[in-house]
PDB file of C-alpha atoms in Angstrom:
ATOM      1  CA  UNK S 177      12.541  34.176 -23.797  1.00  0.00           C
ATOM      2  CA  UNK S 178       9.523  34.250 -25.755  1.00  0.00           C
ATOM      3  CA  UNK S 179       9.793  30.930 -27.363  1.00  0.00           C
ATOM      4  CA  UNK S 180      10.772  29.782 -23.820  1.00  0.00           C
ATOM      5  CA  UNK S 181       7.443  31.066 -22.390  1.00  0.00           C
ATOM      6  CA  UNK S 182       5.409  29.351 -25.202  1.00  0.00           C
ATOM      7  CA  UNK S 183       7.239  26.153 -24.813  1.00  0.00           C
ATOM      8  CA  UNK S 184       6.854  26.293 -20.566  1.00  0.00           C
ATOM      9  CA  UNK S 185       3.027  26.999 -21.781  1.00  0.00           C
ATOM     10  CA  UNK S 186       2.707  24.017 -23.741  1.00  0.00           C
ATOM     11  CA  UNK S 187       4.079  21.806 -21.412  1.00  0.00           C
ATOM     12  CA  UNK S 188       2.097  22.721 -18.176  1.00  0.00           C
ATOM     13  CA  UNK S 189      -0.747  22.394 -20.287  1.00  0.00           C
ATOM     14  CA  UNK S 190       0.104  18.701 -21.798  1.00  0.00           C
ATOM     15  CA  UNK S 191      -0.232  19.808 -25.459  1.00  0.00           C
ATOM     16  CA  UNK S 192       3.645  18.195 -25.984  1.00  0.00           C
ATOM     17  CA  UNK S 193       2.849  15.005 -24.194  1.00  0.00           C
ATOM     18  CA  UNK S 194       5.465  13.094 -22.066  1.00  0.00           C
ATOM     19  CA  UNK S 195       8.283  14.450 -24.146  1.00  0.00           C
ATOM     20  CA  UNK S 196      10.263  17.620 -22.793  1.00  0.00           C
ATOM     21  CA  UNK S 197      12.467  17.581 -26.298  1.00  0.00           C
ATOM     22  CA  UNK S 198       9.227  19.012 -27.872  1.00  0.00           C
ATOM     23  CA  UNK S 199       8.317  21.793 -25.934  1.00  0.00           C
ATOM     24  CA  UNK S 200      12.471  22.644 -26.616  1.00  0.00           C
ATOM     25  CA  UNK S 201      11.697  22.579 -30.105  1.00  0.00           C
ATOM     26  CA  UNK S 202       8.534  24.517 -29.750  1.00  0.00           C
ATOM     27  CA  UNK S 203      10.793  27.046 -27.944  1.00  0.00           C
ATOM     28  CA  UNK S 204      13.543  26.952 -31.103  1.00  0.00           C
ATOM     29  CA  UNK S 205      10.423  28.123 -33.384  1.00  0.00           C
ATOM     30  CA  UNK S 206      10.171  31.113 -31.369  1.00  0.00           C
ATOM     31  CA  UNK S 207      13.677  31.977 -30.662  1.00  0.00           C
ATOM     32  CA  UNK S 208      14.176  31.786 -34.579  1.00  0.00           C
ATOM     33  CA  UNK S 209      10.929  33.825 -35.066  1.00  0.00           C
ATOM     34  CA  UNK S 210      12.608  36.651 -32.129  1.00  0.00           C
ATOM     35  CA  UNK S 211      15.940  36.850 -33.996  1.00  0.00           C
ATOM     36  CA  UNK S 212      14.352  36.827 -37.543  1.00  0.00           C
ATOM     37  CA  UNK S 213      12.271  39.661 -36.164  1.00  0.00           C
ATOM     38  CA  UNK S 214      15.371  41.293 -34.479  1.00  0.00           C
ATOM     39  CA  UNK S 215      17.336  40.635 -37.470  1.00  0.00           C
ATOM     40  CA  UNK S 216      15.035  42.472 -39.853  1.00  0.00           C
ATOM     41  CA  UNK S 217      14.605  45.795 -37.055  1.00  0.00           C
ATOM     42  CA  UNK S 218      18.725  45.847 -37.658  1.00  0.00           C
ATOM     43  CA  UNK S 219      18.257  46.006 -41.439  1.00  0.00           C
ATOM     44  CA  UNK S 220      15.696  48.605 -41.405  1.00  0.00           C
ATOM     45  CA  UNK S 221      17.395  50.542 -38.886  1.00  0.00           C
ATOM     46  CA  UNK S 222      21.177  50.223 -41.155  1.00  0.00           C
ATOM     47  CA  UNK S 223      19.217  51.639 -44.106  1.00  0.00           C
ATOM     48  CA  UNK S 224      17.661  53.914 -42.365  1.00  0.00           C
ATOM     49  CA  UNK S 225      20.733  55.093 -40.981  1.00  0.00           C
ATOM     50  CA  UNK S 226      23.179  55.209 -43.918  1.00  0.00           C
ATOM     51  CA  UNK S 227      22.541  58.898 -44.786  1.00  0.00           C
ATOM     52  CA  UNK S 228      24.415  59.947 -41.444  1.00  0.00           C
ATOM     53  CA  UNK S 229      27.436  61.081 -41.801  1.00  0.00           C
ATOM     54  CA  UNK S 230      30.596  59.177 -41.433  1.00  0.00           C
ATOM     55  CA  UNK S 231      31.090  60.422 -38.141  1.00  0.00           C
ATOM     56  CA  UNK S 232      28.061  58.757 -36.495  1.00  0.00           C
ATOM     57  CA  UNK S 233      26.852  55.503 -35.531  1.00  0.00           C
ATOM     58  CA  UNK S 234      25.181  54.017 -38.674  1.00  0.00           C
ATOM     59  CA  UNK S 235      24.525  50.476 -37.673  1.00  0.00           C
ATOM     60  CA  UNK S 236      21.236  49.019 -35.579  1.00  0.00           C
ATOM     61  CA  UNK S 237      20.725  49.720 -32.345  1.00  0.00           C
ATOM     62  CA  UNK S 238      23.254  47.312 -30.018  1.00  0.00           C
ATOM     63  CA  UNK S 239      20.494  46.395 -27.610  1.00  0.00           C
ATOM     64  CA  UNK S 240      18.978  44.993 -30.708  1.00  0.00           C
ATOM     65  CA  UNK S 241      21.918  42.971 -30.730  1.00  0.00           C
ATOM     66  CA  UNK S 242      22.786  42.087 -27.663  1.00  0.00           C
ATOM     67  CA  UNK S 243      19.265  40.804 -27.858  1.00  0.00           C
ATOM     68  CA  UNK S 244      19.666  38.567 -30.280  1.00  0.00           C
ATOM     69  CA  UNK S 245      22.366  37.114 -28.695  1.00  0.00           C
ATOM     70  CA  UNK S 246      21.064  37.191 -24.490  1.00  0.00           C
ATOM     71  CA  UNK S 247      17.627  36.059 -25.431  1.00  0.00           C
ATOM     72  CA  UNK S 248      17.994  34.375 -28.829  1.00  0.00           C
ATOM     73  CA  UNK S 249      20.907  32.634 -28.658  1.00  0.00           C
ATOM     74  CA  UNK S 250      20.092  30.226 -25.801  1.00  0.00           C
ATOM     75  CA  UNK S 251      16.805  29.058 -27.214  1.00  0.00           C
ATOM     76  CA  UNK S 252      18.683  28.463 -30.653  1.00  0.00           C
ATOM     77  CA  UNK S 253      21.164  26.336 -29.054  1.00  0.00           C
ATOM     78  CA  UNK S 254      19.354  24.034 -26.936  1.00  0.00           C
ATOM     79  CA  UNK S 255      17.600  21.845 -29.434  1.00  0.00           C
ATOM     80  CA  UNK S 256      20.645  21.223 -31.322  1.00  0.00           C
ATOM     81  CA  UNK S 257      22.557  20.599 -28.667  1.00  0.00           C
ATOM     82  CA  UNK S 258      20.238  17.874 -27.476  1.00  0.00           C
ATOM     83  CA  UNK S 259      19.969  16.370 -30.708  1.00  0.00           C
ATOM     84  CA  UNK S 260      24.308  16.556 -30.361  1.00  0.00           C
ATOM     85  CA  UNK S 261      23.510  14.628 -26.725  1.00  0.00           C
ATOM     86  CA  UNK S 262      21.316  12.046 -28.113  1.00  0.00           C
ATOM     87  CA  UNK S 263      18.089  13.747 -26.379  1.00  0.00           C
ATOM     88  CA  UNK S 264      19.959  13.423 -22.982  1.00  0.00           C
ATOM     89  CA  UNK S 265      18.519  16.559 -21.343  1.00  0.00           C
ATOM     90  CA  UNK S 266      21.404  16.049 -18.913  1.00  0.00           C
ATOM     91  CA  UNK S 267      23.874  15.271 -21.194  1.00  0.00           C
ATOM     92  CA  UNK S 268      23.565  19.084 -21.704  1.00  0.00           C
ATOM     93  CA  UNK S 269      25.984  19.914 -18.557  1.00  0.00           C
ATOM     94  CA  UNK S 270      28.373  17.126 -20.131  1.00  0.00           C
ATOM     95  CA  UNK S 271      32.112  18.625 -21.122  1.00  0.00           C
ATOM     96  CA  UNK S 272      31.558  17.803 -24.827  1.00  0.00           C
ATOM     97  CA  UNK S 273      28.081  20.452 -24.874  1.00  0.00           C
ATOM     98  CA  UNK S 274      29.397  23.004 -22.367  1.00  0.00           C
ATOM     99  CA  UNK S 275      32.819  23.297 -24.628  1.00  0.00           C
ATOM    100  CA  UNK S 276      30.813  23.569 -28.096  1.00  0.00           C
ATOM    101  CA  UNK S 277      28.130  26.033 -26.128  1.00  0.00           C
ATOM    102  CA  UNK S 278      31.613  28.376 -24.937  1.00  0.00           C
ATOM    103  CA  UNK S 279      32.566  28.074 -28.147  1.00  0.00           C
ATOM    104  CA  UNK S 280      29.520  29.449 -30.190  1.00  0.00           C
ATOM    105  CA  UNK S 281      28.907  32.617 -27.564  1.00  0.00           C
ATOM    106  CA  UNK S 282      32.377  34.005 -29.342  1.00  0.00           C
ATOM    107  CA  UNK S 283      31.204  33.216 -32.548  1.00  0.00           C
ATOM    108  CA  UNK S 284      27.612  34.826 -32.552  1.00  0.00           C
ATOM    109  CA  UNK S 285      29.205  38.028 -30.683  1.00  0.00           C
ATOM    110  CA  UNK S 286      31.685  38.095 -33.965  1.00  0.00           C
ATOM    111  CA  UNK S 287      29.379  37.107 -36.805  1.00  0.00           C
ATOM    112  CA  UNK S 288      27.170  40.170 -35.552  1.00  0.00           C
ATOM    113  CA  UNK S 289      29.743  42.430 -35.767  1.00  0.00           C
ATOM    114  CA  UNK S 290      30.839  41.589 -38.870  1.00  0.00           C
ATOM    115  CA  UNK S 291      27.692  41.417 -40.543  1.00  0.00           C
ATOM    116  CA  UNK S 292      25.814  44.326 -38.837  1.00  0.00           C
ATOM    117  CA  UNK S 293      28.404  46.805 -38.092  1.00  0.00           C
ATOM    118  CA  UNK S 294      31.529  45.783 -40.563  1.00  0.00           C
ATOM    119  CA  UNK S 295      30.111  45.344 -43.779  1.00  0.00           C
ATOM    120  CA  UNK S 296      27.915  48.405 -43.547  1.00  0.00           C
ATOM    121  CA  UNK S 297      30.635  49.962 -42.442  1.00  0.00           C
ATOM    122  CA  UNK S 298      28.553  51.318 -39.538  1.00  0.00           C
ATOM    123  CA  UNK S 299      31.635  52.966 -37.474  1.00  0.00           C
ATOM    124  CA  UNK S 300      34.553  54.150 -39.523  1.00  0.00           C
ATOM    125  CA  UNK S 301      37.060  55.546 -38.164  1.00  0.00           C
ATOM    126  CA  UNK S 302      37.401  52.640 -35.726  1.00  0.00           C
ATOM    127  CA  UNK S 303      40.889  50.755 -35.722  1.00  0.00           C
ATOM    128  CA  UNK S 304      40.407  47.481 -34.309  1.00  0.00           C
ATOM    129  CA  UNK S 305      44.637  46.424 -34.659  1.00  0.00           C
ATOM    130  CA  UNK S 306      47.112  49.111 -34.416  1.00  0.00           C
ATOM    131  CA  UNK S 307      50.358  46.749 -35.226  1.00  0.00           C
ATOM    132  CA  UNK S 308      53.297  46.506 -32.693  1.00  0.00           C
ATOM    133  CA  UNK S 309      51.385  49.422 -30.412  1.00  0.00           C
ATOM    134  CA  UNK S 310      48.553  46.909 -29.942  1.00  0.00           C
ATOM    135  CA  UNK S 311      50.888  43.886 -29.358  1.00  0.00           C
ATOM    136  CA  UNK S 312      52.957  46.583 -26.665  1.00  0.00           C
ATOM    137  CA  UNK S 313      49.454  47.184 -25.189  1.00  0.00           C
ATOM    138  CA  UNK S 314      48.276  43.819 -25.468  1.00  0.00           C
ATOM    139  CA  UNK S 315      51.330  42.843 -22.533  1.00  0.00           C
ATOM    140  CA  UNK S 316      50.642  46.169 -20.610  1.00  0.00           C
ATOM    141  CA  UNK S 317      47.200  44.696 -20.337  1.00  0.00           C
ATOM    142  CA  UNK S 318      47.850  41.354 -19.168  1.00  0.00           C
ATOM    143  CA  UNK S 319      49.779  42.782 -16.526  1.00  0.00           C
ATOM    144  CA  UNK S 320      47.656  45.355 -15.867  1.00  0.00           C
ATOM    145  CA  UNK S 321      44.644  42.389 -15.656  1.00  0.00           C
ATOM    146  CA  UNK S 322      46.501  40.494 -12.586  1.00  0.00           C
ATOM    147  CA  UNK S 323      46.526  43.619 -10.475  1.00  0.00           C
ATOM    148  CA  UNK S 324      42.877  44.534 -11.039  1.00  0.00           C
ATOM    149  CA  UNK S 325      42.123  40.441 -10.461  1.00  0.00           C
ATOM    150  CA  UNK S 326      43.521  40.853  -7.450  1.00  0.00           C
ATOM    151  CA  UNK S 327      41.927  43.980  -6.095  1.00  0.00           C
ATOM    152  CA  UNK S 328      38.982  42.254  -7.322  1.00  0.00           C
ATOM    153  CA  UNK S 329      39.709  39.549  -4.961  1.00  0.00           C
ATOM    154  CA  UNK S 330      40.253  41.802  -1.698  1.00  0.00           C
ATOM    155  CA  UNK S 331      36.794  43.896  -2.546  1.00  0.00           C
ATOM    156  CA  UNK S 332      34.570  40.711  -2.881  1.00  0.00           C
ATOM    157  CA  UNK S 333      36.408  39.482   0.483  1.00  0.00           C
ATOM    158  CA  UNK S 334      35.459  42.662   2.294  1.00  0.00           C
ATOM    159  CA  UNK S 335      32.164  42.694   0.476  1.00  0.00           C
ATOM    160  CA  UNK S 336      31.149  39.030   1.732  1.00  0.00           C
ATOM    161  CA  UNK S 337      32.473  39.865   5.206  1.00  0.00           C
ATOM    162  CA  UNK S 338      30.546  42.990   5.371  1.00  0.00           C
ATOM    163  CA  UNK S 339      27.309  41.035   4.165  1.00  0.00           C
ATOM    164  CA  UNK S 340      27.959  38.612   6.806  1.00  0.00           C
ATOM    165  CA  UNK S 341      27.850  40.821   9.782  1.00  0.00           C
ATOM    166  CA  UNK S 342      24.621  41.779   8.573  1.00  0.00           C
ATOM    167  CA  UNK S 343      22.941  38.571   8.519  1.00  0.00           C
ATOM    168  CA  UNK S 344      22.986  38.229   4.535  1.00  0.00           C
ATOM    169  CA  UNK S 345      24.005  34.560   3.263  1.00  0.00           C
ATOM    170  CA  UNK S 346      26.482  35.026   0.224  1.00  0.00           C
ATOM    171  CA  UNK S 347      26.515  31.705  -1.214  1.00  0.00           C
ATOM    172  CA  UNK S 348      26.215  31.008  -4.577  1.00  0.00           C
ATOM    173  CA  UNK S 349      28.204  30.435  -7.711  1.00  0.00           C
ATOM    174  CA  UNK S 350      28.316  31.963 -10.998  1.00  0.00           C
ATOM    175  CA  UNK S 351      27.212  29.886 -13.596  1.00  0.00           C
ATOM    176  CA  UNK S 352      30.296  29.877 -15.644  1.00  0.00           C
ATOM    177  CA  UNK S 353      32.130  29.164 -12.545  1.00  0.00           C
ATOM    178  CA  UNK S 354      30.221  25.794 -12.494  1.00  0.00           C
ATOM    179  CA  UNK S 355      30.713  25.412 -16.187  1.00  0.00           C
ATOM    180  CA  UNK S 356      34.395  25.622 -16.076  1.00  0.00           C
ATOM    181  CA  UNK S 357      34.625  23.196 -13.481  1.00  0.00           C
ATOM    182  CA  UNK S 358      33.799  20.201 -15.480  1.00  0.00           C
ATOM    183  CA  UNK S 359      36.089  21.025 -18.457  1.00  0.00           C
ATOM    184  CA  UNK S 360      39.889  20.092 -19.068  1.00  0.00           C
ATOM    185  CA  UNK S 361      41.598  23.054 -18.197  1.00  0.00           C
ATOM    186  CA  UNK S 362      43.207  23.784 -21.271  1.00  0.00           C
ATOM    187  CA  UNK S 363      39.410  23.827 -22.896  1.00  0.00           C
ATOM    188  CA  UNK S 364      38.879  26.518 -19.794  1.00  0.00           C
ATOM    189  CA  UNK S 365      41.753  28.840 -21.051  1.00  0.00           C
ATOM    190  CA  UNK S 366      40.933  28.730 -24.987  1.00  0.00           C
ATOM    191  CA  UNK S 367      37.062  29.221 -24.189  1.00  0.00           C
ATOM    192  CA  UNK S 368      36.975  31.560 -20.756  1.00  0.00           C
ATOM    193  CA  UNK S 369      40.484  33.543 -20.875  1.00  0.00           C
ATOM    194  CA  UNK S 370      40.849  33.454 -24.775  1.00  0.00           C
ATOM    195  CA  UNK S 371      37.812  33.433 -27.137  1.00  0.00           C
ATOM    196  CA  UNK S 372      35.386  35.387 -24.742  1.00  0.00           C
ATOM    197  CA  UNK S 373      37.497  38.267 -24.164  1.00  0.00           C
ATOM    198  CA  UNK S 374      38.047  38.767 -27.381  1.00  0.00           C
ATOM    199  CA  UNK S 375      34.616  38.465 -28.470  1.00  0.00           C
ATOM    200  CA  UNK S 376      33.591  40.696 -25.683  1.00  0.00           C
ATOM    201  CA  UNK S 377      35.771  43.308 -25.746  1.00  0.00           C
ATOM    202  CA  UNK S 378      35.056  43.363 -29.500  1.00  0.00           C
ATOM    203  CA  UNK S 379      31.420  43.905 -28.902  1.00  0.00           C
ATOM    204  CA  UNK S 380      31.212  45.650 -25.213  1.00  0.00           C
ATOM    205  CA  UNK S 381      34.156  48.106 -26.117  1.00  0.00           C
ATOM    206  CA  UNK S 382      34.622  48.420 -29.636  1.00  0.00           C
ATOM    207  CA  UNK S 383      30.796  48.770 -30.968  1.00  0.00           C
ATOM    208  CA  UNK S 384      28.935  49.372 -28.246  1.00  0.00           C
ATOM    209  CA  UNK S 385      31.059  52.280 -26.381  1.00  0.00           C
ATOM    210  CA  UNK S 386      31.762  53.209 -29.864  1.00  0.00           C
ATOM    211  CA  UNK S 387      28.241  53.894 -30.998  1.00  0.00           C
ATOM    212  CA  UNK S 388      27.058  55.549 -27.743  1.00  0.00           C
ATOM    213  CA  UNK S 389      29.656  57.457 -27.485  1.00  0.00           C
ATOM    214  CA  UNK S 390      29.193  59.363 -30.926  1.00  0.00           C
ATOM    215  CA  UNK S 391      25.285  59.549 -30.305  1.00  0.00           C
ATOM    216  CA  UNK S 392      25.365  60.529 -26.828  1.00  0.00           C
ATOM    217  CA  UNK S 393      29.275  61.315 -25.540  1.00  0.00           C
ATOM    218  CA  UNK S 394      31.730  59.563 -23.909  1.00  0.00           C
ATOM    219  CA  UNK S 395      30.447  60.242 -20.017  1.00  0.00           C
ATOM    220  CA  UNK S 396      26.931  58.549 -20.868  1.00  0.00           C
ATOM    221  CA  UNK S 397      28.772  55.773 -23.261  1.00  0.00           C
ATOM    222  CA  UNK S 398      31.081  55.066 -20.692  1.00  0.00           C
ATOM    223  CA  UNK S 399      28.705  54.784 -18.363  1.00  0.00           C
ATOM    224  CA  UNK S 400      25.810  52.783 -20.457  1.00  0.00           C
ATOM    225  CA  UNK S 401      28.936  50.023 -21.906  1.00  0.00           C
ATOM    226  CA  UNK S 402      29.638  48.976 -18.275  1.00  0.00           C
ATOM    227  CA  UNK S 403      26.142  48.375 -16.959  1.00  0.00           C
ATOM    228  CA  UNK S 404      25.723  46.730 -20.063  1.00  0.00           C
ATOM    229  CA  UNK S 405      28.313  44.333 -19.865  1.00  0.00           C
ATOM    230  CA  UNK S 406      26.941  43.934 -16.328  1.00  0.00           C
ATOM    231  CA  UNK S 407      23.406  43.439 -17.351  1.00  0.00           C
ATOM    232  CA  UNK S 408      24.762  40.667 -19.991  1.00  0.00           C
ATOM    233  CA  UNK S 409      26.128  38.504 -16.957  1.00  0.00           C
ATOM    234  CA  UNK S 410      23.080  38.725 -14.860  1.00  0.00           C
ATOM    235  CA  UNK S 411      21.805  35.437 -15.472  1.00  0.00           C
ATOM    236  CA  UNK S 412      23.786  32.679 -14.098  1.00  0.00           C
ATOM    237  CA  UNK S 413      25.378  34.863 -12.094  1.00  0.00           C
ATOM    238  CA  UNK S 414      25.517  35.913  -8.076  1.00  0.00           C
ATOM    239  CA  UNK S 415      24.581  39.540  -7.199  1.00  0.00           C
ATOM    240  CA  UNK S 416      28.144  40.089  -5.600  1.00  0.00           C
ATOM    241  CA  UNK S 417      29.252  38.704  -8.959  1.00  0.00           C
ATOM    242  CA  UNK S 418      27.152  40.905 -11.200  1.00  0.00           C
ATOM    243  CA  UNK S 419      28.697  44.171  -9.332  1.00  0.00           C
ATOM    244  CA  UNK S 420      32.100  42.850  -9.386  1.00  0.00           C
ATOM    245  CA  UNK S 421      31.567  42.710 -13.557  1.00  0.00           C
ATOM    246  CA  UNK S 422      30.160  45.990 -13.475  1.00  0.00           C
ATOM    247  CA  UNK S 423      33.423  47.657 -11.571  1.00  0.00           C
ATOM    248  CA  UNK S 424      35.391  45.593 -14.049  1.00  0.00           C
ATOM    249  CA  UNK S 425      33.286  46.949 -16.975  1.00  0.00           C
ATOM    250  CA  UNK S 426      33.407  50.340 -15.960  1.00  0.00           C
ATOM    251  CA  UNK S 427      37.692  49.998 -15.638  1.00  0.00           C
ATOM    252  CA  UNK S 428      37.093  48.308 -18.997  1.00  0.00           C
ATOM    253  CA  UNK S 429      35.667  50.843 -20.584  1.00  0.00           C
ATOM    254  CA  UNK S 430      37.818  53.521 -18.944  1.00  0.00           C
ATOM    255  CA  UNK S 431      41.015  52.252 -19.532  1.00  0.00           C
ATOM    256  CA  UNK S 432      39.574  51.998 -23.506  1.00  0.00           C
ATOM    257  CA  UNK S 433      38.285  55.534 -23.771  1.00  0.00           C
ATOM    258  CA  UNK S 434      41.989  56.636 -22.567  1.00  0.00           C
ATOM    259  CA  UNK S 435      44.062  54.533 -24.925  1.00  0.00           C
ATOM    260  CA  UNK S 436      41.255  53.233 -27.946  1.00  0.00           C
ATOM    261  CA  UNK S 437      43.145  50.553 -28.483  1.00  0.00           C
ATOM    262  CA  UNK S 438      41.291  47.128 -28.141  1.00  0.00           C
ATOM    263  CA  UNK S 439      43.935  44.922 -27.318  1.00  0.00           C
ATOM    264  CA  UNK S 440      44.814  47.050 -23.960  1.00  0.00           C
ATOM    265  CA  UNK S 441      41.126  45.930 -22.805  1.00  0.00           C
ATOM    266  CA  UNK S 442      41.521  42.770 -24.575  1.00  0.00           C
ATOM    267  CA  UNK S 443      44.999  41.682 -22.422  1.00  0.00           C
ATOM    268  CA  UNK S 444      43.299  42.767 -19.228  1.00  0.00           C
ATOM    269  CA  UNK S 445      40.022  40.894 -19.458  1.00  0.00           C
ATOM    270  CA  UNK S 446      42.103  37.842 -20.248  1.00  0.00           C
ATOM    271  CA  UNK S 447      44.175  37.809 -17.370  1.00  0.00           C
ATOM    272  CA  UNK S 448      41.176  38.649 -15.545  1.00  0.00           C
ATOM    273  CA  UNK S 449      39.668  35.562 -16.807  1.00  0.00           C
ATOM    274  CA  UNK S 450      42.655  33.497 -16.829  1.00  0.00           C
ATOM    275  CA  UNK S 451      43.766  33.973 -13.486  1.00  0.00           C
ATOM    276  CA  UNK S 452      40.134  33.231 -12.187  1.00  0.00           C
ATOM    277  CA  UNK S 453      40.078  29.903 -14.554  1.00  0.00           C
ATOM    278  CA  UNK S 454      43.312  28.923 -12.874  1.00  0.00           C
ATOM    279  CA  UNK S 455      42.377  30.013  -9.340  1.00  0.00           C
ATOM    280  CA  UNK S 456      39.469  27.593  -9.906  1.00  0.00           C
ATOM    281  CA  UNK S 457      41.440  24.893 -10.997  1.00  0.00           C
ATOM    282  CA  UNK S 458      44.699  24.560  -8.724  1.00  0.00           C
ATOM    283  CA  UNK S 459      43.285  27.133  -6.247  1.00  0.00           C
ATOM    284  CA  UNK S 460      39.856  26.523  -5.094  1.00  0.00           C
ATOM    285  CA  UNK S 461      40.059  23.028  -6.790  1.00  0.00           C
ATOM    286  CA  UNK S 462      37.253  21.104  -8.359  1.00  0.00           C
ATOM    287  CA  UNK S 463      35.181  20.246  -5.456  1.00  0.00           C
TER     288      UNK S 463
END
């Protein structure tokens, strides 16, 4: 966002001529300034940290992380990605960038973890794989996903009916709804019903409901993890959307502060996913 604001700067005011690519590159210089900045508050706070016992949170603040990934992430991607298109700024919506963009939001939510929170060994205790029980509650999940897609269904029908009576226009689609439209479908599933909810869960559930919940109890972590979640699908995304991921954040986080076991979450944000990727697809269709 910074970088972005610098770069927007430069170009009203002509300094990077006729050339949008440099005002992106301007804008990479700043988002690697924000996360080298953000990177270096985590350190400080992990070693600042390590003296708690191993019954606290001893990692970096996860707002400092799920800045670096919300407002750093974006600006770190686009200048590569146009280099990837050729310097085609619209090449950027193209199937080839949006896939390789889904991909790397999984992978920057994991590398995090692992660096931040695993090798400090920031919450022990945790047990992200449980053998057969998390396979069992992996399938109780995906089950349990389909039901809570559908009731999702029925409350944003009422809700858009409701907000129709009184005069307010609905329309609008998320931005990942319009991403997912111009992939294959099978690059849909992997990225949207696969890798993200995995990656999410991981992140949403297991560090930061985790971490607030030893620091400030489960009521406020349960509470903070779902508007979270929410607040981290804000842009792109419709206000009736936004709520719906809160509601879905809040079961989320429910269902994983009754059973702590990941993969329950895990199977019921994938259906979730999935069965909205294939709603999309043979549903809705690709109009």
């Amino acid at each position: 966002m910074a970088g972005d604001a610098v770069a927007e700067f430069l170009l009203m005011r002509g300094v990077t001529g006729a050339s949008p690519a440099i005002g992106l590159w301007v804008g990479f210089i700043g988002a690697l300034v924000l996360v080298a900045g953000l990177a270096w508050v985590a350190i400080a706070s992990i070693i600042h940290r390590r003296v708690l016992p191993p019954n606290r949170y001893r990692g970096p603040s996860v707002l400092v992380m799920a800045a670096m990934i919300e407002l750093g992430l974006p600006l770190l991607l686009a200048p590569p990605l146009l280099a990837f298109t050729g310097g085609d700024i619209t090449a950027l919506s193209s199937p080839a960038s949006l896939t390789l963009q889904l991909l790397l939001t999984p992978f920057a939510f994991i590398t995090l973890l692992a660096v931040f929170v695993a090798l400090p060994r920031a919450l022990e205790g945790v047990r992200l794989w449980q053998g057969s029980a998390s396979l069992r509650q992996a399938g109780i999940g995906l089950l349990a996903g389909v039901f809570i897609w559908s009731a999702a269904q029925v409350f944003a029908a009422l809700a858009v009916f409701i907000m129709r009576m009184l005069g307010i226009n609905p329309a609008g689609q998320q931005e990942v709804t319009n991403m997912a439209r111009q992939l294959p479908v099978p690059v849909a599933v992997v990225t949207i019903a696969i890798l993200a909810p995995i990656a999410e869960e991981l992140f949403f559930r297991g560090l930061v409901f985790n971490a607030w919940e030893r620091e400030y109890g489960t009521r406020s972590a349960l509470i903070g993890a779902a508007l979270l979640f929410g607040l981290a699908h804000v842009p792109g995304g419709t206000p009736l959307a936004v709520v719906v991921v809160f509601l879905l954040g809040l079961v989320l986080t429910g269902v994983y502060a009754w059973t702590r076991n990941l993969a329950t979450t895990i199977g019921i944000h994938a259906a979730f996913n999935l069965a909205s990727v294939l709603a999309l697809f043979f549903v809705a269709g690709r109009a």
